[in-house]
Amino acid sequence: RPAIFWRSVEMIPWLLLPVVAGLSLVLTGALRRYALARNLMDIPNARSSHSAPTPRGGGVAIVASFLLAVPWLAVAGLVSWHLVWALSGAGAGVALLGFVDDHGHIAPRWRLLGHFCAAGWALFWLGGLPAVVVFGHAVDLGWAGHGLAAVYLVWLLNLYNFMDGIDGIAGVEA
């Protein structure tokens, strides 16, 4: 291939950051207007850390921007296509589930089922939980490890979702 092609591929990671940040900003503004027009508001209650009503659904902008960028990392050879499929399927599924939940209530058991489906999708494409090295010895947990990995992913997803309800603390934590 021509040298110009390889130089452009090497630039992909450096170009993606400002593009993803800019796209996230624009999409967040659009989703904010959408939420305000549809009255999709998070009204503070006794458990809330914020005092003013806050529009819902802005996280979809960040997820969409990220998921549009991930294939470009694979094109640059920085991540595998298995990772692209794992993140794209699980990320889009969880974002869609959250967006639908913002429009109306989805029972926690169905959201949890959706989260486990997303974790299963991701683990399928990633090949499950790899062997864990403990004190220099590789321990393969087999199917139990895959189950533990799924529980961990769902726990982490819900932990971040909980923290995000505390006025953006999830972004600081990440």
Coordinates of N, CA and C in Angstrom, one line a residue, residues 6-174:
W6 N -0.5 4.4 5.2 CA 0.0 4.0 6.5 C 0.2 5.2 7.4
R7 N 0.6 6.4 6.9 CA 0.7 7.5 7.7 C -0.7 8.0 8.2
S8 N -1.7 7.9 7.3 CA -3.0 8.3 7.7 C -3.6 7.3 8.8
V9 N -3.3 6.0 8.6 CA -3.8 5.0 9.6 C -3.1 5.3 11.0
E10 N -1.8 5.7 11.0 CA -1.2 6.0 12.3 C -1.8 7.2 12.9
M11 N -2.4 8.1 12.2 CA -2.9 9.3 12.7 C -4.3 9.1 13.3
I12 N -5.0 7.9 13.0 CA -6.3 7.7 13.5 C -6.5 7.9 15.0
P13 N -5.7 7.3 15.8 CA -5.9 7.5 17.3 C -5.9 9.0 17.7
W14 N -5.0 9.7 17.1 CA -4.8 11.2 17.4 C -5.9 12.0 16.9
L15 N -6.5 11.6 15.8 CA -7.6 12.4 15.2 C -8.9 12.0 15.9
L16 N -9.0 10.8 16.4 CA -10.3 10.3 17.0 C -10.7 11.1 18.3
L17 N -9.7 11.4 19.1 CA -10.0 12.0 20.4 C -10.8 13.4 20.2
P18 N -10.3 14.3 19.4 CA -11.1 15.5 19.2 C -12.4 15.3 18.5
V19 N -12.4 14.4 17.5 CA -13.6 14.1 16.8 C -14.7 13.5 17.7
V20 N -14.3 12.6 18.5 CA -15.2 11.9 19.4 C -15.7 13.0 20.5
A21 N -14.8 13.8 21.0 CA -15.2 14.8 22.0 C -16.2 15.8 21.3
G22 N -15.9 16.2 20.1 CA -16.7 17.2 19.5 C -18.1 16.6 19.1
L23 N -18.1 15.4 18.6 CA -19.4 14.7 18.3 C -20.2 14.5 19.6
S24 N -19.5 14.1 20.7 CA -20.2 13.9 22.0 C -20.9 15.2 22.4
L25 N -20.1 16.3 22.3 CA -20.6 17.6 22.7 C -21.9 18.0 21.9
V26 N -21.8 17.8 20.6 CA -22.9 18.2 19.7 C -24.1 17.3 19.9
L27 N -23.9 16.0 20.0 CA -25.0 15.1 20.3 C -25.6 15.2 21.7
T28 N -24.8 15.6 22.7 CA -25.3 15.8 24.0 C -26.2 17.0 24.0
G29 N -25.8 18.1 23.3 CA -26.7 19.2 23.1 C -28.0 18.9 22.5
A30 N -28.0 18.1 21.4 CA -29.2 17.7 20.7 C -30.1 16.8 21.6
L31 N -29.5 15.9 22.3 CA -30.2 15.0 23.2 C -30.8 15.8 24.4
R32 N -30.1 16.9 24.8 CA -30.6 17.7 25.9 C -31.9 18.5 25.4
R33 N -31.8 19.0 24.2 CA -33.0 19.7 23.6 C -34.2 18.7 23.5
Y34 N -33.8 17.5 23.0 CA -34.8 16.4 22.9 C -35.5 16.1 24.2
A35 N -34.7 15.9 25.2 CA -35.2 15.6 26.6 C -36.1 16.7 27.1
L36 N -35.6 18.0 26.9 CA -36.4 19.1 27.4 C -37.8 19.2 26.7
A37 N -37.7 19.0 25.4 CA -39.0 19.0 24.6 C -39.9 17.9 24.9
R38 N -39.4 16.7 25.3 CA -40.3 15.6 25.7 C -40.5 15.5 27.2
N39 N -40.0 16.4 27.9 CA -40.1 16.5 29.4 C -39.5 15.2 30.0
L40 N -38.4 14.7 29.5 CA -37.7 13.6 30.1 C -36.7 14.1 31.1
M41 N -37.2 14.3 32.3 CA -36.4 15.0 33.4 C -36.2 14.1 34.6
D42 N -35.1 14.1 35.2 CA -34.8 13.5 36.4 C -35.1 14.5 37.5
I43 N -36.3 14.2 38.2 CA -36.7 15.1 39.2 C -36.0 14.7 40.6
P44 N -35.4 15.7 41.2 CA -34.7 15.3 42.5 C -35.7 14.8 43.6
N45 N -35.2 13.9 44.3 CA -36.0 13.4 45.5 C -35.1 13.3 46.7
A46 N -35.5 12.7 47.7 CA -34.7 12.7 49.0 C -33.4 12.0 48.8
R47 N -33.3 11.0 47.8 CA -32.0 10.3 47.6 C -31.1 11.0 46.6
S48 N -31.6 12.0 46.0 CA -30.8 12.7 44.9 C -29.7 13.6 45.5
S49 N -28.6 13.7 44.8 CA -27.6 14.7 45.2 C -27.7 16.0 44.5
H50 N -28.5 16.1 43.4 CA -28.8 17.3 42.8 C -30.1 18.0 43.2
S51 N -30.2 19.3 43.1 CA -31.3 20.0 43.6 C -32.2 20.5 42.4
A52 N -31.7 20.5 41.2 CA -32.5 21.0 40.1 C -32.9 19.8 39.2
P53 N -34.0 19.9 38.5 CA -34.4 18.9 37.5 C -33.3 18.8 36.4
T54 N -33.0 17.6 36.0 CA -31.9 17.4 35.1 C -32.4 16.6 33.9
P55 N -32.1 17.0 32.6 CA -32.5 16.2 31.5 C -31.9 14.8 31.5
R56 N -32.6 13.8 31.0 CA -32.1 12.4 31.0 C -31.6 12.1 29.6
G57 N -30.8 11.1 29.4 CA -30.5 10.5 28.1 C -29.2 11.0 27.5
G58 N -28.5 11.9 28.1 CA -27.3 12.5 27.5 C -26.2 11.5 27.3
G59 N -26.2 10.4 28.1 CA -25.1 9.4 28.0 C -25.1 8.7 26.7
V60 N -26.3 8.7 26.0 CA -26.4 8.0 24.7 C -25.5 8.7 23.7
A61 N -25.3 10.0 23.9 CA -24.4 10.8 23.0 C -23.0 10.3 23.1
I62 N -22.5 10.1 24.3 CA -21.2 9.6 24.6 C -21.0 8.2 24.1
V63 N -21.9 7.3 24.3 CA -21.9 5.9 23.9 C -21.8 5.9 22.3
A64 N -22.7 6.6 21.7 CA -22.8 6.6 20.2 C -21.5 7.1 19.6
S65 N -20.9 8.2 20.2 CA -19.7 8.7 19.7 C -18.6 7.7 19.8
F66 N -18.5 7.1 21.0 CA -17.5 6.1 21.3 C -17.6 4.9 20.3
L67 N -18.9 4.4 20.1 CA -19.1 3.2 19.3 C -18.8 3.5 17.8
L68 N -18.9 4.8 17.4 CA -18.6 5.1 16.0 C -17.1 5.2 15.9
A69 N -16.3 5.4 16.9 CA -14.9 5.5 16.9 C -14.2 4.2 17.0
V70 N -14.8 3.2 17.7 CA -14.1 1.9 17.9 C -13.7 1.2 16.6
P71 N -14.5 1.1 15.6 CA -14.1 0.5 14.4 C -12.8 1.1 13.8
W72 N -12.7 2.4 13.9 CA -11.5 3.1 13.4 C -10.2 2.6 14.1
L73 N -10.3 2.3 15.4 CA -9.2 1.8 16.1 C -8.8 0.4 15.5
A74 N -9.8 -0.4 15.1 CA -9.5 -1.7 14.5 C -8.9 -1.5 13.1
V75 N -9.4 -0.5 12.4 CA -8.8 -0.3 11.1 C -7.3 0.1 11.2
A76 N -7.0 0.8 12.3 CA -5.6 1.2 12.6 C -4.8 0.1 13.1
G77 N -5.4 -1.0 13.4 CA -4.7 -2.2 14.0 C -4.4 -2.1 15.5
L78 N -5.1 -1.2 16.2 CA -4.9 -1.0 17.6 C -5.7 -1.9 18.5
V79 N -6.9 -2.3 18.0 CA -7.7 -3.3 18.7 C -8.2 -4.3 17.7
S80 N -8.6 -5.5 18.3 CA -9.1 -6.5 17.4 C -10.6 -6.3 17.0
W81 N -11.0 -6.9 16.0 CA -12.4 -6.8 15.5 C -13.3 -7.5 16.5
H82 N -12.8 -8.5 17.2 CA -13.6 -9.2 18.3 C -13.9 -8.1 19.4
L83 N -13.0 -7.3 19.7 CA -13.3 -6.2 20.7 C -14.3 -5.3 20.2
V84 N -14.2 -4.9 18.9 CA -15.2 -4.0 18.2 C -16.6 -4.6 18.4
W85 N -16.7 -5.9 18.0 CA -18.1 -6.5 18.1 C -18.5 -6.6 19.6
A86 N -17.6 -6.9 20.5 CA -18.0 -7.0 21.9 C -18.5 -5.7 22.4
L87 N -17.8 -4.6 22.2 CA -18.2 -3.3 22.7 C -19.4 -2.8 21.9
S88 N -19.4 -3.0 20.6 CA -20.5 -2.4 19.8 C -21.9 -3.1 20.2
G89 N -21.9 -4.4 20.3 CA -23.2 -5.1 20.7 C -23.6 -4.8 22.1
A90 N -22.7 -5.0 23.0 CA -23.0 -4.7 24.4 C -23.3 -3.3 24.7
G91 N -22.5 -2.4 24.2 CA -22.6 -1.0 24.4 C -23.9 -0.4 23.8
A92 N -24.2 -0.8 22.6 CA -25.4 -0.3 22.0 C -26.6 -0.9 22.7
G93 N -26.6 -2.1 23.1 CA -27.7 -2.8 23.8 C -28.0 -2.1 25.1
V94 N -27.0 -1.8 25.9 CA -27.2 -1.2 27.2 C -27.6 0.3 27.0
A95 N -27.1 1.0 26.0 CA -27.5 2.4 25.8 C -28.9 2.4 25.3
L96 N -29.3 1.5 24.5 CA -30.7 1.5 24.0 C -31.7 1.2 25.2
L97 N -31.3 0.2 26.0 CA -32.1 -0.2 27.2 C -32.3 1.0 28.1
G98 N -31.2 1.8 28.3 CA -31.2 2.9 29.2 C -32.1 4.0 28.6
F99 N -32.0 4.2 27.3 CA -32.7 5.3 26.6 C -34.2 5.0 26.6
V100 N -34.6 3.7 26.4 CA -36.0 3.3 26.5 C -36.5 3.5 28.0
D101 N -35.6 3.1 28.9 CA -36.0 3.3 30.3 C -36.2 4.8 30.7
D102 N -35.4 5.7 30.1 CA -35.6 7.1 30.3 C -37.0 7.6 29.8
H103 N -37.5 6.9 28.8 CA -38.8 7.3 28.2 C -40.0 6.8 29.0
G104 N -39.8 5.8 29.7 CA -40.8 5.1 30.5 C -40.1 4.2 31.5
H105 N -40.8 3.6 32.3 CA -40.2 2.7 33.3 C -40.1 1.3 32.8
I106 N -38.9 0.7 32.9 CA -38.6 -0.7 32.6 C -38.3 -1.3 34.0
A107 N -39.1 -2.4 34.3 CA -38.9 -3.1 35.6 C -37.4 -3.5 35.8
P108 N -36.9 -3.4 37.0 CA -35.5 -3.7 37.3 C -35.1 -5.1 36.8
R109 N -36.0 -6.1 36.9 CA -35.7 -7.4 36.5 C -35.4 -7.5 35.0
W110 N -36.1 -6.7 34.2 CA -35.9 -6.8 32.8 C -34.6 -6.0 32.4
R111 N -34.3 -4.9 33.1 CA -33.1 -4.2 32.9 C -31.9 -5.1 33.3
L112 N -32.0 -5.8 34.4 CA -31.0 -6.7 34.8 C -30.8 -7.8 33.8
L113 N -31.9 -8.4 33.3 CA -31.7 -9.4 32.2 C -31.0 -8.8 31.0
G114 N -31.4 -7.6 30.6 CA -30.7 -6.9 29.5 C -29.2 -6.8 29.8
H115 N -28.9 -6.4 31.0 CA -27.5 -6.2 31.4 C -26.7 -7.5 31.3
F116 N -27.3 -8.6 31.7 CA -26.7 -9.9 31.7 C -26.5 -10.4 30.2
C117 N -27.5 -10.1 29.4 CA -27.4 -10.4 27.9 C -26.2 -9.6 27.3
A118 N -26.1 -8.4 27.7 CA -25.0 -7.6 27.1 C -23.6 -8.1 27.6
A119 N -23.6 -8.5 28.9 CA -22.3 -9.1 29.4 C -22.0 -10.4 28.7
G120 N -23.0 -11.2 28.5 CA -22.8 -12.5 27.8 C -22.3 -12.3 26.4
W121 N -22.9 -11.3 25.7 CA -22.5 -10.9 24.3 C -21.0 -10.5 24.3
A122 N -20.6 -9.6 25.3 CA -19.2 -9.2 25.3 C -18.3 -10.3 25.6
L123 N -18.7 -11.2 26.6 CA -17.8 -12.3 26.9 C -17.7 -13.3 25.8
F124 N -18.8 -13.5 25.1 CA -18.7 -14.4 23.9 C -17.6 -13.9 22.9
W125 N -17.7 -12.6 22.6 CA -16.8 -12.1 21.6 C -15.3 -12.0 22.1
L126 N -15.2 -11.8 23.4 CA -13.9 -11.7 24.0 C -13.3 -13.1 24.3
G127 N -14.0 -14.1 24.2 CA -13.5 -15.5 24.5 C -13.7 -15.8 26.0
G128 N -14.5 -15.1 26.7 CA -14.7 -15.4 28.1 C -13.6 -14.9 29.0
L129 N -13.6 -15.3 30.2 CA -12.6 -14.8 31.2 C -11.3 -15.6 30.9
P130 N -10.2 -15.0 30.7 CA -8.9 -15.7 30.5 C -8.4 -16.3 31.8
A131 N -7.5 -17.1 31.8 CA -6.9 -17.7 33.0 C -6.3 -16.5 33.8
V132 N -6.5 -16.6 35.1 CA -6.1 -15.6 36.1 C -4.7 -16.1 36.7
V133 N -3.8 -15.2 36.7 CA -2.5 -15.5 37.3 C -2.4 -15.1 38.8
V134 N -2.3 -16.1 39.6 CA -2.2 -15.9 41.1 C -0.9 -16.4 41.6
F135 N -0.1 -15.5 42.1 CA 1.3 -15.9 42.6 C 2.1 -16.6 41.6
G136 N 2.0 -16.2 40.3 CA 2.8 -16.8 39.3 C 2.2 -18.1 38.7
H137 N 1.0 -18.5 39.1 CA 0.4 -19.7 38.6 C -0.9 -19.3 37.9
A138 N -1.1 -19.8 36.7 CA -2.3 -19.6 35.9 C -3.4 -20.5 36.4
V139 N -4.5 -19.8 36.8 CA -5.7 -20.6 37.2 C -6.8 -20.3 36.3
D140 N -7.3 -21.4 35.6 CA -8.4 -21.3 34.6 C -9.6 -21.7 35.4
L141 N -10.5 -20.7 35.5 CA -11.8 -21.0 36.2 C -12.9 -21.6 35.4
G142 N -12.6 -21.7 34.1 CA -13.6 -22.4 33.2 C -14.9 -21.6 33.2
W143 N -16.0 -22.4 33.2 CA -17.3 -21.8 33.1 C -17.7 -21.0 34.3
A144 N -17.2 -21.4 35.5 CA -17.4 -20.6 36.7 C -16.8 -19.2 36.5
G145 N -15.6 -19.1 35.9 CA -15.0 -17.9 35.6 C -15.8 -17.0 34.7
H146 N -16.4 -17.6 33.7 CA -17.3 -16.9 32.8 C -18.5 -16.3 33.5
G147 N -19.1 -17.1 34.4 CA -20.2 -16.6 35.2 C -19.8 -15.5 36.1
L148 N -18.7 -15.7 36.8 CA -18.2 -14.6 37.7 C -17.9 -13.3 36.9
A149 N -17.3 -13.5 35.7 CA -17.0 -12.3 34.8 C -18.3 -11.6 34.4
A150 N -19.4 -12.4 34.1 CA -20.7 -11.8 33.8 C -21.3 -11.0 35.0
V151 N -21.2 -11.6 36.1 CA -21.7 -10.9 37.4 C -20.9 -9.6 37.6
Y152 N -19.6 -9.7 37.4 CA -18.7 -8.6 37.6 C -19.1 -7.4 36.7
L153 N -19.2 -7.8 35.4 CA -19.6 -6.8 34.4 C -20.9 -6.1 34.7
V154 N -21.9 -6.9 35.1 CA -23.2 -6.3 35.4 C -23.1 -5.4 36.7
W155 N -22.3 -5.9 37.7 CA -22.1 -5.1 38.9 C -21.5 -3.8 38.5
L156 N -20.4 -3.8 37.7 CA -19.7 -2.6 37.4 C -20.6 -1.7 36.6
L157 N -21.4 -2.2 35.7 CA -22.3 -1.4 34.9 C -23.3 -0.6 35.8
N158 N -23.8 -1.4 36.8 CA -24.8 -0.8 37.7 C -24.1 0.2 38.7
L159 N -22.9 -0.1 39.1 CA -22.1 0.8 39.9 C -21.9 2.2 39.2
Y160 N -21.5 2.1 38.0 CA -21.3 3.3 37.2 C -22.6 4.1 37.0
N161 N -23.7 3.3 36.7 CA -25.0 3.9 36.6 C -25.4 4.6 37.8
F162 N -25.2 4.0 39.0 CA -25.5 4.6 40.3 C -24.7 5.9 40.5
M163 N -23.3 5.8 40.2 CA -22.5 7.0 40.4 C -22.8 8.1 39.4
D164 N -23.3 7.8 38.2 CA -23.6 8.8 37.3 C -24.8 9.6 37.7
G165 N -25.6 9.0 38.6 CA -26.8 9.7 39.2 C -26.3 10.7 40.2
I166 N -25.0 10.7 40.6 CA -24.5 11.7 41.6 C -23.8 12.8 40.8
D167 N -24.5 13.5 40.0 CA -24.0 14.7 39.3 C -22.6 14.4 38.6
G168 N -22.5 13.4 37.8 CA -21.3 13.2 37.0 C -20.1 12.6 37.7
I169 N -20.3 12.1 38.9 CA -19.1 11.5 39.6 C -18.5 10.3 38.8
A170 N -19.3 9.7 38.0 CA -18.8 8.6 37.2 C -17.7 9.0 36.3
G171 N -17.8 10.2 35.7 CA -16.8 10.7 34.8 C -15.5 11.0 35.5
V172 N -15.6 11.5 36.7 CA -14.4 11.7 37.5 C -13.8 10.4 37.9
E173 N -14.6 9.5 38.3 CA -14.1 8.2 38.8 C -13.4 7.4 37.6
A174 N -14.0 7.5 36.4 CA -13.4 6.8 35.2 C -12.0 7.4 35.0

